[in-house]
PDB file of C-alpha atoms in Angstrom:
ATOM      1  CA  MET A1085     -20.020 -15.048  11.422  1.00 66.00           C
ATOM      2  CA  LEU A1086     -19.009 -17.752   8.984  1.00 71.00           C
ATOM      3  CA  VAL A1087     -21.862 -16.518   6.174  1.00 74.00           C
ATOM      4  CA  TYR A1088     -20.711 -12.968   6.641  1.00 71.00           C
ATOM      5  CA  SER A1089     -17.162 -13.685   5.661  1.00 72.00           C
ATOM      6  CA  VAL A1090     -18.019 -15.769   2.937  1.00 77.00           C
ATOM      7  CA  ARG A1091     -20.539 -13.234   1.479  1.00 76.00           C
ATOM      8  CA  ARG A1092     -17.965 -10.786   1.371  1.00 72.00           C
ATOM      9  CA  LEU A1093     -15.299 -13.105  -0.284  1.00 76.00           C
ATOM     10  CA  LEU A1094     -17.920 -13.998  -2.861  1.00 80.00           C
ATOM     11  CA  LEU A1095     -18.433 -10.140  -3.152  1.00 78.00           C
ATOM     12  CA  ALA A1096     -14.565  -9.738  -3.881  1.00 78.00           C
ATOM     13  CA  ILE A1097     -14.753 -11.719  -7.208  1.00 82.00           C
ATOM     14  CA  PRO A1098     -16.464  -9.381  -9.596  1.00 85.00           C
ATOM     15  CA  VAL A1099     -14.254  -6.468  -7.786  1.00 84.00           C
ATOM     16  CA  LEU A1100     -11.343  -8.635  -9.445  1.00 83.00           C
ATOM     17  CA  LEU A1101     -12.726  -9.510 -12.252  1.00 85.00           C
ATOM     18  CA  GLY A1102     -13.411  -6.010 -13.149  1.00 87.00           C
ATOM     19  CA  ILE A1103      -9.812  -4.872 -12.073  1.00 85.00           C
ATOM     20  CA  SER A1104      -8.863  -7.774 -14.758  1.00 83.00           C
ATOM     21  CA  VAL A1105     -11.001  -5.936 -17.813  1.00 86.00           C
ATOM     22  CA  ILE A1106      -9.455  -2.536 -17.127  1.00 87.00           C
ATOM     23  CA  THR A1107      -5.626  -3.655 -16.755  1.00 83.00           C
ATOM     24  CA  PHE A1108      -6.248  -6.065 -19.994  1.00 83.00           C
ATOM     25  CA  ILE A1109      -7.949  -2.894 -22.002  1.00 85.00           C
ATOM     26  CA  LEU A1110      -5.104  -0.668 -20.569  1.00 82.00           C
ATOM     27  CA  MET A1111      -2.219  -2.670 -21.562  1.00 79.00           C
ATOM     28  CA  ASN A1112      -3.737  -3.531 -25.441  1.00 78.00           C
ATOM     29  CA  VAL A1113      -4.095   0.327 -26.117  1.00 77.00           C
ATOM     30  CA  VAL A1114      -0.962   1.352 -24.894  1.00 74.00           C
ATOM     31  CA  PRO A1115       2.135   1.580 -27.648  1.00 74.00           C
ATOM     32  CA  GLY A1116       4.421  -1.001 -27.845  1.00 73.00           C
ATOM     33  CA  ASP A1117       4.893  -4.552 -28.918  1.00 75.00           C
ATOM     34  CA  PRO A1118       6.395  -7.009 -26.128  1.00 77.00           C
ATOM     35  CA  VAL A1119       7.590  -9.413 -28.980  1.00 79.00           C
ATOM     36  CA  LEU A1120      10.008  -6.707 -30.099  1.00 78.00           C
ATOM     37  CA  ASN A1121      10.741  -5.687 -26.744  1.00 74.00           C
ATOM     38  CA  MET A1122      11.824  -9.105 -26.310  1.00 75.00           C
ATOM     39  CA  LEU A1123      13.652  -9.967 -29.342  1.00 77.00           C
ATOM     40  CA  GLY A1124      14.694  -5.998 -30.674  1.00 76.00           C
ATOM     41  CA  LYS A1125      13.664  -4.172 -33.422  1.00 74.00           C
ATOM     42  CA  ARG A1126      15.892  -5.651 -35.595  1.00 76.00           C
ATOM     43  CA  ALA A1127      14.467  -9.186 -35.358  1.00 77.00           C
ATOM     44  CA  ASP A1128      13.546 -11.294 -38.155  1.00 81.00           C
ATOM     45  CA  PRO A1129       9.781 -10.935 -39.132  1.00 81.00           C
ATOM     46  CA  VAL A1130       9.489 -14.220 -39.396  1.00 83.00           C
ATOM     47  CA  VAL A1131      10.696 -15.297 -36.252  1.00 84.00           C
ATOM     48  CA  VAL A1132       8.610 -12.278 -34.485  1.00 82.00           C
ATOM     49  CA  GLU A1133       5.626 -13.547 -35.848  1.00 84.00           C
ATOM     50  CA  LYS A1134       6.360 -17.296 -34.867  1.00 84.00           C
ATOM     51  CA  VAL A1135       6.680 -16.196 -31.302  1.00 83.00           C
ATOM     52  CA  ARG A1136       3.923 -13.798 -31.289  1.00 81.00           C
ATOM     53  CA  ALA A1137       1.732 -17.288 -32.336  1.00 83.00           C
ATOM     54  CA  GLN A1138       3.560 -19.200 -29.497  1.00 81.00           C
ATOM     55  CA  LEU A1139       2.495 -16.504 -26.978  1.00 81.00           C
ATOM     56  CA  GLY A1140      -0.936 -16.762 -28.132  1.00 82.00           C
ATOM     57  CA  LEU A1141      -0.804 -13.033 -29.052  1.00 82.00           C
ATOM     58  CA  ASN A1142      -2.252 -13.580 -32.609  1.00 81.00           C
ATOM     59  CA  ASP A1143      -5.598 -14.713 -30.954  1.00 84.00           C
ATOM     60  CA  PRO A1144      -8.437 -12.344 -30.723  1.00 86.00           C
ATOM     61  CA  LEU A1145      -8.696 -10.136 -27.430  1.00 84.00           C
ATOM     62  CA  TYR A1146     -11.417 -11.729 -25.777  1.00 86.00           C
ATOM     63  CA  VAL A1147      -9.990 -15.325 -26.340  1.00 87.00           C
ATOM     64  CA  GLN A1148      -6.456 -13.989 -24.619  1.00 86.00           C
ATOM     65  CA  PHE A1149      -8.889 -12.531 -21.734  1.00 86.00           C
ATOM     66  CA  PHE A1150     -10.938 -15.868 -20.699  1.00 87.00           C
ATOM     67  CA  ARG A1151      -7.621 -17.493 -21.218  1.00 87.00           C
ATOM     68  CA  PHE A1152      -6.122 -15.191 -18.761  1.00 85.00           C
ATOM     69  CA  VAL A1153      -8.908 -15.576 -16.572  1.00 84.00           C
ATOM     70  CA  ALA A1154      -9.409 -19.127 -17.060  1.00 85.00           C
ATOM     71  CA  ASN A1155      -5.375 -19.859 -16.117  1.00 85.00           C
ATOM     72  CA  ALA A1156      -5.502 -17.610 -12.686  1.00 84.00           C
ATOM     73  CA  ALA A1157      -8.532 -19.156 -11.299  1.00 83.00           C
ATOM     74  CA  ARG A1158      -6.217 -22.385 -10.969  1.00 83.00           C
ATOM     75  CA  GLY A1159      -3.323 -20.066  -9.518  1.00 82.00           C
ATOM     76  CA  ASP A1160      -1.774 -19.812 -12.849  1.00 85.00           C
ATOM     77  CA  LEU A1161      -0.538 -16.334 -14.039  1.00 86.00           C
ATOM     78  CA  GLY A1162       1.505 -17.311 -16.847  1.00 85.00           C
ATOM     79  CA  GLU A1163       5.024 -16.576 -17.458  1.00 87.00           C
ATOM     80  CA  SER A1164       7.000 -13.737 -17.776  1.00 87.00           C
ATOM     81  CA  TYR A1165       8.245 -12.708 -21.201  1.00 84.00           C
ATOM     82  CA  ARG A1166      11.170 -10.857 -19.934  1.00 83.00           C
ATOM     83  CA  PHE A1167      12.210 -12.928 -16.931  1.00 86.00           C
ATOM     84  CA  ARG A1168      11.316 -16.511 -18.706  1.00 85.00           C
ATOM     85  CA  GLN A1169       9.813 -17.469 -15.290  1.00 89.00           C
ATOM     86  CA  PRO A1170       6.318 -18.397 -13.755  1.00 91.00           C
ATOM     87  CA  VAL A1171       4.592 -14.993 -12.881  1.00 91.00           C
ATOM     88  CA  THR A1172       3.561 -16.606  -9.526  1.00 91.00           C
ATOM     89  CA  ARG A1173       6.983 -17.572  -8.443  1.00 91.00           C
ATOM     90  CA  LEU A1174       8.488 -13.816  -9.197  1.00 92.00           C
ATOM     91  CA  ILE A1175       5.224 -12.107  -7.808  1.00 91.00           C
ATOM     92  CA  LEU A1176       5.907 -14.529  -4.343  1.00 91.00           C
ATOM     93  CA  THR A1177       9.663 -13.714  -4.239  1.00 91.00           C
ATOM     94  CA  SER A1178       9.011 -10.030  -4.429  1.00 90.00           C
ATOM     95  CA  PHE A1179       6.122  -9.745  -1.937  1.00 89.00           C
ATOM     96  CA  PRO A1180       8.116 -10.736   1.529  1.00 89.00           C
ATOM     97  CA  VAL A1181      10.415  -7.456   0.666  1.00 89.00           C
ATOM     98  CA  THR A1182       7.058  -5.215  -0.156  1.00 88.00           C
ATOM     99  CA  VAL A1183       5.827  -6.604   3.391  1.00 87.00           C
ATOM    100  CA  LYS A1184       8.987  -5.733   5.201  1.00 87.00           C
ATOM    101  CA  VAL A1185       9.099  -1.978   3.528  1.00 87.00           C
ATOM    102  CA  SER A1186       5.591  -1.661   4.258  1.00 87.00           C
ATOM    103  CA  ILE A1187       5.560  -2.721   7.819  1.00 87.00           C
ATOM    104  CA  SER A1188       8.678  -0.725   8.680  1.00 88.00           C
ATOM    105  CA  ALA A1189       6.762   2.357   7.371  1.00 89.00           C
ATOM    106  CA  MET A1190       3.433   1.526   9.438  1.00 88.00           C
ATOM    107  CA  LEU A1191       5.876   1.112  12.870  1.00 90.00           C
ATOM    108  CA  VAL A1192       7.497   4.835  11.468  1.00 90.00           C
ATOM    109  CA  ALA A1193       3.782   6.180  10.836  1.00 89.00           C
ATOM    110  CA  ILE A1194       2.343   5.062  14.042  1.00 89.00           C
ATOM    111  CA  ALA A1195       5.034   6.313  16.373  1.00 91.00           C
ATOM    112  CA  ILE A1196       5.285   9.334  15.059  1.00 91.00           C
ATOM    113  CA  GLY A1197       1.697  10.157  14.324  1.00 90.00           C
ATOM    114  CA  LEU A1198       0.357   9.400  17.843  1.00 90.00           C
ATOM    115  CA  THR A1199       3.524  11.087  19.404  1.00 91.00           C
ATOM    116  CA  VAL A1200       2.929  14.146  17.134  1.00 90.00           C
ATOM    117  CA  GLY A1201      -0.670  13.947  17.645  1.00 90.00           C
ATOM    118  CA  ILE A1202      -1.220  13.552  21.571  1.00 90.00           C
ATOM    119  CA  VAL A1203       1.638  16.613  22.006  1.00 90.00           C
ATOM    120  CA  SER A1204      -0.321  18.765  19.459  1.00 90.00           C
ATOM    121  CA  ALA A1205      -3.664  18.050  21.679  1.00 89.00           C
ATOM    122  CA  VAL A1206      -2.300  18.446  25.133  1.00 87.00           C
ATOM    123  CA  LYS A1207      -0.614  22.178  23.700  1.00 87.00           C
ATOM    124  CA  GLN A1208      -3.401  23.061  21.859  1.00 85.00           C
ATOM    125  CA  TYR A1209      -3.104  26.396  20.012  1.00 86.00           C
ATOM    126  CA  SER A1210       0.692  26.401  21.215  1.00 87.00           C
ATOM    127  CA  VAL A1211       3.857  26.972  18.917  1.00 89.00           C
ATOM    128  CA  ILE A1212       4.466  23.337  19.189  1.00 87.00           C
ATOM    129  CA  ASP A1213       0.606  22.559  18.062  1.00 86.00           C
ATOM    130  CA  HIS A1214       0.602  25.212  15.131  1.00 88.00           C
ATOM    131  CA  GLY A1215       3.954  24.022  13.955  1.00 87.00           C
ATOM    132  CA  SER A1216       3.291  20.016  13.960  1.00 84.00           C
ATOM    133  CA  MET A1217      -0.071  20.518  11.990  1.00 85.00           C
ATOM    134  CA  ILE A1218       1.833  22.513   9.486  1.00 85.00           C
ATOM    135  CA  LEU A1219       4.158  19.777   9.093  1.00 83.00           C
ATOM    136  CA  ALA A1220       1.484  17.004   8.924  1.00 81.00           C
ATOM    137  CA  LEU A1221      -0.302  19.409   6.383  1.00 81.00           C
ATOM    138  CA  SER A1222       2.968  19.090   4.520  1.00 81.00           C
ATOM    139  CA  GLY A1223       3.326  15.665   4.663  1.00 77.00           C
ATOM    140  CA  ILE A1224      -0.276  15.020   3.214  1.00 76.00           C
ATOM    141  CA  SER A1225       0.478  17.304   0.441  1.00 80.00           C
ATOM    142  CA  ALA A1226       4.019  16.419  -0.576  1.00 82.00           C
ATOM    143  CA  PRO A1227       4.492  13.804  -3.150  1.00 83.00           C
ATOM    144  CA  ILE A1228       6.470  10.652  -2.180  1.00 82.00           C
ATOM    145  CA  PHE A1229       8.711  10.718  -4.762  1.00 83.00           C
ATOM    146  CA  TRP A1230       9.822  14.700  -4.116  1.00 87.00           C
ATOM    147  CA  VAL A1231      10.088  13.757  -0.339  1.00 87.00           C
ATOM    148  CA  ALA A1232      12.059  10.524  -1.441  1.00 87.00           C
ATOM    149  CA  LEU A1233      14.396  12.460  -3.655  1.00 89.00           C
ATOM    150  CA  VAL A1234      14.999  15.159  -0.800  1.00 90.00           C
ATOM    151  CA  ALA A1235      15.778  12.730   1.802  1.00 90.00           C
ATOM    152  CA  GLN A1236      18.078  10.728  -0.419  1.00 89.00           C
ATOM    153  CA  TYR A1237      20.122  14.352  -0.976  1.00 91.00           C
ATOM    154  CA  VAL A1238      19.968  15.655   2.657  1.00 91.00           C
ATOM    155  CA  PHE A1239      20.490  12.253   4.712  1.00 90.00           C
ATOM    156  CA  GLY A1240      22.434  10.346   1.938  1.00 88.00           C
ATOM    157  CA  LEU A1241      24.388  12.951   0.092  1.00 89.00           C
ATOM    158  CA  ARG A1242      25.057  16.004   2.158  1.00 89.00           C
ATOM    159  CA  LEU A1243      24.873  14.065   5.815  1.00 89.00           C
ATOM    160  CA  GLY A1244      26.443  11.123   4.526  1.00 87.00           C
ATOM    161  CA  ILE A1245      24.502   9.248   7.252  1.00 89.00           C
ATOM    162  CA  LEU A1246      22.513   6.940   5.549  1.00 87.00           C
ATOM    163  CA  PRO A1247      22.327   4.995   2.177  1.00 88.00           C
ATOM    164  CA  ILE A1248      20.415   6.345  -0.300  1.00 86.00           C
ATOM    165  CA  SER A1249      19.496   2.696  -1.894  1.00 83.00           C
ATOM    166  CA  GLY A1250      19.129  -0.662  -1.152  1.00 79.00           C
ATOM    167  CA  TYR A1251      17.362  -2.939   1.538  1.00 78.00           C
ATOM    168  CA  ALA A1252      19.692  -5.774   2.987  1.00 77.00           C
ATOM    169  CA  THR A1253      20.774  -4.062   6.345  1.00 82.00           C
ATOM    170  CA  TRP A1254      18.648  -1.759   8.735  1.00 83.00           C
ATOM    171  CA  LYS A1255      20.436   1.427   7.838  1.00 85.00           C
ATOM    172  CA  GLU A1256      18.950   0.794   4.326  1.00 85.00           C
ATOM    173  CA  MET A1257      15.507   0.607   5.682  1.00 86.00           C
ATOM    174  CA  VAL A1258      15.452   3.713   7.660  1.00 88.00           C
ATOM    175  CA  LEU A1259      14.993   6.210   4.417  1.00 89.00           C
ATOM    176  CA  PRO A1260      12.275   4.130   2.465  1.00 89.00           C
ATOM    177  CA  ALA A1261      10.892   3.854   5.822  1.00 89.00           C
ATOM    178  CA  LEU A1262      10.662   7.151   6.747  1.00 89.00           C
ATOM    179  CA  VAL A1263       9.604   8.492   3.235  1.00 88.00           C
ATOM    180  CA  LEU A1264       6.821   6.104   2.973  1.00 86.00           C
ATOM    181  CA  GLY A1265       5.883   6.214   6.423  1.00 87.00           C
ATOM    182  CA  SER A1266       5.575  10.322   6.576  1.00 85.00           C
ATOM    183  CA  ARG A1267       2.407  10.360   4.656  1.00 79.00           C
ATOM    184  CA  PHE A1268       0.756   8.201   6.638  1.00 85.00           C
ATOM    185  CA  ALA A1269       2.173   9.777  10.028  1.00 87.00           C
ATOM    186  CA  ALA A1270       0.453  12.722   9.041  1.00 86.00           C
ATOM    187  CA  SER A1271      -2.666  11.691   9.025  1.00 85.00           C
ATOM    188  CA  ILE A1272      -2.257   9.226  11.849  1.00 88.00           C
ATOM    189  CA  ALA A1273      -1.188  12.549  13.727  1.00 89.00           C
ATOM    190  CA  ARG A1274      -3.918  15.038  12.589  1.00 87.00           C
ATOM    191  CA  LEU A1275      -6.965  12.485  13.459  1.00 88.00           C
ATOM    192  CA  THR A1276      -5.423  11.270  16.900  1.00 89.00           C
ATOM    193  CA  ARG A1277      -5.299  15.398  17.477  1.00 90.00           C
ATOM    194  CA  SER A1278      -9.051  15.799  16.887  1.00 89.00           C
ATOM    195  CA  SER A1279     -10.232  12.642  18.303  1.00 88.00           C
ATOM    196  CA  LEU A1280      -8.079  13.298  21.804  1.00 89.00           C
ATOM    197  CA  LEU A1281      -9.513  17.118  22.123  1.00 90.00           C
ATOM    198  CA  GLU A1282     -12.832  15.774  21.744  1.00 89.00           C
ATOM    199  CA  VAL A1283     -12.466  13.101  24.240  1.00 87.00           C
ATOM    200  CA  ILE A1284     -10.460  15.577  26.792  1.00 85.00           C
ATOM    201  CA  ARG A1285     -13.770  17.437  27.025  1.00 84.00           C
ATOM    202  CA  GLN A1286     -15.668  14.786  27.983  1.00 85.00           C
ATOM    203  CA  ASP A1287     -17.283  14.639  31.671  1.00 87.00           C
ATOM    204  CA  TYR A1288     -15.564  11.480  32.913  1.00 85.00           C
ATOM    205  CA  VAL A1289     -12.124  13.241  32.039  1.00 85.00           C
ATOM    206  CA  ARG A1290     -13.302  16.446  34.201  1.00 86.00           C
ATOM    207  CA  THR A1291     -13.740  14.239  36.779  1.00 87.00           C
ATOM    208  CA  ALA A1292     -10.388  12.604  36.792  1.00 84.00           C
ATOM    209  CA  ARG A1293      -8.742  15.732  37.159  1.00 84.00           C
ATOM    210  CA  ALA A1294     -11.475  17.075  39.522  1.00 86.00           C
ATOM    211  CA  LYS A1295     -10.028  14.005  41.533  1.00 84.00           C
ATOM    212  CA  GLY A1296      -6.520  15.412  41.421  1.00 83.00           C
ATOM    213  CA  LEU A1297      -4.709  13.039  39.558  1.00 84.00           C
ATOM    214  CA  ALA A1298      -1.911  13.959  37.780  1.00 85.00           C
ATOM    215  CA  GLU A1299      -2.521  15.107  33.895  1.00 83.00           C
ATOM    216  CA  ARG A1300      -0.080  12.456  32.881  1.00 84.00           C
ATOM    217  CA  VAL A1301      -2.347   9.429  34.026  1.00 85.00           C
ATOM    218  CA  VAL A1302      -5.485  11.582  32.989  1.00 85.00           C
ATOM    219  CA  ILE A1303      -4.353  11.571  28.918  1.00 85.00           C
ATOM    220  CA  PHE A1304      -2.555   8.481  29.057  1.00 84.00           C
ATOM    221  CA  LYS A1305      -5.189   6.132  31.437  1.00 82.00           C
ATOM    222  CA  HIS A1306      -8.386   7.813  30.919  1.00 80.00           C
ATOM    223  CA  ALA A1307      -8.333   9.817  27.358  1.00 83.00           C
ATOM    224  CA  LEU A1308      -5.996   8.101  24.802  1.00 82.00           C
ATOM    225  CA  LYS A1309      -7.816   4.735  25.564  1.00 77.00           C
ATOM    226  CA  ASN A1310     -10.781   5.946  23.935  1.00 78.00           C
ATOM    227  CA  ALA A1311      -9.447   8.409  21.884  1.00 82.00           C
ATOM    228  CA  LEU A1312      -7.307   5.719  19.969  1.00 80.00           C
ATOM    229  CA  ILE A1313     -10.457   3.767  18.704  1.00 74.00           C
ATOM    230  CA  PRO A1314     -10.767   5.799  15.405  1.00 78.00           C
ATOM    231  CA  VAL A1315      -7.366   5.968  15.047  1.00 81.00           C
ATOM    232  CA  ILE A1316      -6.703   2.203  15.147  1.00 76.00           C
ATOM    233  CA  THR A1317      -9.649   1.986  12.174  1.00 73.00           C
ATOM    234  CA  VAL A1318      -7.718   4.122   9.925  1.00 77.00           C
ATOM    235  CA  VAL A1319      -4.329   2.532  10.811  1.00 77.00           C
ATOM    236  CA  GLY A1320      -6.314  -0.537   9.728  1.00 70.00           C
ATOM    237  CA  LEU A1321      -7.373   0.406   6.531  1.00 71.00           C
ATOM    238  CA  GLN A1322      -4.099   2.049   5.554  1.00 75.00           C
ATOM    239  CA  ILE A1323      -2.339  -1.233   5.795  1.00 72.00           C
ATOM    240  CA  GLY A1324      -3.435  -1.958   2.374  1.00 67.00           C
ATOM    241  CA  GLY A1325      -2.391   1.381   1.281  1.00 69.00           C
ATOM    242  CA  LEU A1326       1.024   0.998   2.290  1.00 75.00           C
ATOM    243  CA  LEU A1327       1.317  -2.543   0.374  1.00 70.00           C
ATOM    244  CA  THR A1328       0.044  -1.118  -2.720  1.00 64.00           C
ATOM    245  CA  GLY A1329       1.527   2.302  -2.133  1.00 66.00           C
ATOM    246  CA  SER A1330       5.030   1.393  -2.583  1.00 75.00           C
ATOM    247  CA  ILE A1331       5.646   1.546  -6.329  1.00 77.00           C
ATOM    248  CA  LEU A1332       7.517   4.746  -6.124  1.00 80.00           C
ATOM    249  CA  THR A1333       9.132   4.210  -2.614  1.00 85.00           C
ATOM    250  CA  GLU A1334      10.587   1.071  -4.025  1.00 86.00           C
ATOM    251  CA  THR A1335      11.571   2.334  -7.428  1.00 84.00           C
ATOM    252  CA  ILE A1336      13.492   5.434  -6.496  1.00 86.00           C
ATOM    253  CA  PHE A1337      15.448   3.478  -3.607  1.00 88.00           C
ATOM    254  CA  GLY A1338      15.949   0.531  -5.608  1.00 86.00           C
ATOM    255  CA  ILE A1339      14.405  -2.140  -3.491  1.00 88.00           C
ATOM    256  CA  PRO A1340      13.072  -5.493  -5.624  1.00 88.00           C
ATOM    257  CA  GLY A1341       9.805  -5.411  -4.270  1.00 87.00           C
ATOM    258  CA  LEU A1342       6.382  -5.760  -5.837  1.00 86.00           C
ATOM    259  CA  GLY A1343       6.029  -2.122  -6.807  1.00 84.00           C
ATOM    260  CA  ARG A1344       9.512  -2.123  -8.793  1.00 85.00           C
ATOM    261  CA  LEU A1345       8.309  -5.412 -10.426  1.00 88.00           C
ATOM    262  CA  ALA A1346       5.284  -3.659 -11.945  1.00 87.00           C
ATOM    263  CA  VAL A1347       7.339  -0.744 -13.135  1.00 86.00           C
ATOM    264  CA  THR A1348       9.555  -3.018 -14.851  1.00 87.00           C
ATOM    265  CA  ALA A1349       6.953  -5.109 -16.593  1.00 86.00           C
ATOM    266  CA  LEU A1350       5.582  -1.966 -17.600  1.00 83.00           C
ATOM    267  CA  ASN A1351       8.670  -0.728 -19.453  1.00 82.00           C
ATOM    268  CA  ASN A1352       9.205  -4.068 -20.948  1.00 81.00           C
ATOM    269  CA  ARG A1353       5.685  -4.328 -22.244  1.00 80.00           C
ATOM    270  CA  ASP A1354       5.699  -7.661 -20.140  1.00 84.00           C
ATOM    271  CA  PHE A1355       1.816  -7.943 -20.024  1.00 84.00           C
ATOM    272  CA  PRO A1356       1.600 -11.436 -18.080  1.00 86.00           C
ATOM    273  CA  LEU A1357       3.793  -9.982 -15.398  1.00 88.00           C
ATOM    274  CA  LEU A1358       1.861  -6.566 -14.939  1.00 86.00           C
ATOM    275  CA  GLN A1359      -1.680  -7.917 -15.265  1.00 86.00           C
ATOM    276  CA  GLY A1360      -0.641 -10.529 -12.759  1.00 88.00           C
ATOM    277  CA  THR A1361       1.068  -8.067 -10.250  1.00 89.00           C
ATOM    278  CA  VAL A1362      -1.822  -5.881 -10.650  1.00 87.00           C
ATOM    279  CA  LEU A1363      -4.489  -8.564 -10.013  1.00 86.00           C
ATOM    280  CA  PHE A1364      -2.292  -9.840  -6.723  1.00 88.00           C
ATOM    281  CA  THR A1365      -2.128  -6.186  -5.456  1.00 85.00           C
ATOM    282  CA  ALA A1366      -5.683  -5.815  -6.015  1.00 83.00           C
ATOM    283  CA  PHE A1367      -6.696  -9.164  -4.079  1.00 84.00           C
ATOM    284  CA  VAL A1368      -4.349  -8.082  -1.050  1.00 83.00           C
ATOM    285  CA  TYR A1369      -5.957  -4.734  -0.823  1.00 80.00           C
ATOM    286  CA  ILE A1370      -9.296  -6.807  -0.664  1.00 80.00           C
ATOM    287  CA  MET A1371      -7.983  -8.877   1.751  1.00 81.00           C
ATOM    288  CA  SER A1372      -6.777  -6.257   3.891  1.00 77.00           C
ATOM    289  CA  ASN A1373      -9.646  -4.213   3.677  1.00 76.00           C
ATOM    290  CA  LEU A1374     -12.118  -7.542   4.178  1.00 77.00           C
ATOM    291  CA  ALA A1375      -9.948  -8.086   7.684  1.00 77.00           C
ATOM    292  CA  VAL A1376     -10.674  -4.864   8.921  1.00 72.00           C
ATOM    293  CA  ASP A1377     -14.558  -5.437   8.124  1.00 72.00           C
ATOM    294  CA  LEU A1378     -14.597  -8.711   9.590  1.00 72.00           C
ATOM    295  CA  SER A1379     -12.754  -7.215  12.623  1.00 69.00           C
ATOM    296  CA  TYR A1380     -15.708  -4.513  12.758  1.00 63.00           C
ATOM    297  CA  ALA A1381     -18.212  -7.483  12.582  1.00 62.00           C
ATOM    298  CA  TYR A1382     -16.469  -9.102  15.691  1.00 62.00           C
ATOM    299  CA  VAL A1383     -16.557  -6.263  17.500  1.00 56.00           C
ATOM    300  CA  ASP A1384     -20.221  -5.079  16.471  1.00 57.00           C
ATOM    301  CA  PRO A1385     -22.766  -7.912  15.961  1.00 58.00           C
ATOM    302  CA  ARG A1386     -24.960  -5.507  14.362  1.00 57.00           C
ATOM    303  CA  ILE A1387     -22.909  -5.459  11.262  1.00 55.00           C
ATOM    304  CA  ARG A1388     -23.539  -8.828  10.562  1.00 55.00           C
ATOM    305  CA  LEU A1389     -27.577  -8.441  10.332  1.00 52.00           C
ATOM    306  CA  ARG A1390     -27.490  -5.855   7.743  1.00 54.00           C
TER     307      ARG A1390
END
């Protein structure tokens, strides 16, 4: 198990290096001068050139890249041009907020997705089943920013029952959790339905019904446990997606998380902050997927031997 874990961790290094290269190239082809963003377009050219030299922006691109990689390997992601603070500190301040939003969204997704999936499977081909699957398909297809704007208009402006921004109180967390969790709830509902329909046709489920057990006992005690195995797998893989997919949600609802920090860095051409945010997000995504893979290897020892 230890060898398998170390091997997977080593495989993550070239992935992070590749992401760093792509991010670095994209940042340097995007129009805009970070120094002019800091000092303003009417800044003295002498001062602009002096600041560029201090930030190392006059060095060749390969020198700038390898300097970033060497510092990142030591845990130093540089200093933000805009906030004049270490990037690592800014990321570690924003990351707990993103985790809070992501966990709330995941709880919403699991609660709604499992309920809808079970009801649809039990009431197959009924009006409830068709209506639920249409809603699930809409949830997967609808862009998150559109869902967020509609939710703000309906629940915040028209009905006035929920705040349209912020994250300090539980009320302010409801709309972001619903919006971000709706897409994942739709996926969980569709997978739960198909998996449960497959399980309830098994012989052991027919045997349970033939013994005269109540339908509730057959579904929740005998069928659902086996039907949830693929659902748990998908939920595990979606944790990384939730952490990295909250950019639009945080921006629209004014939540000071990792996503909004990345957008702020992009708007201000804050190269160290943007590159650090992207690299940290990729690291979190890789680690979450690695945790899922390790759980597979723990459950099924054959995976470790491949």
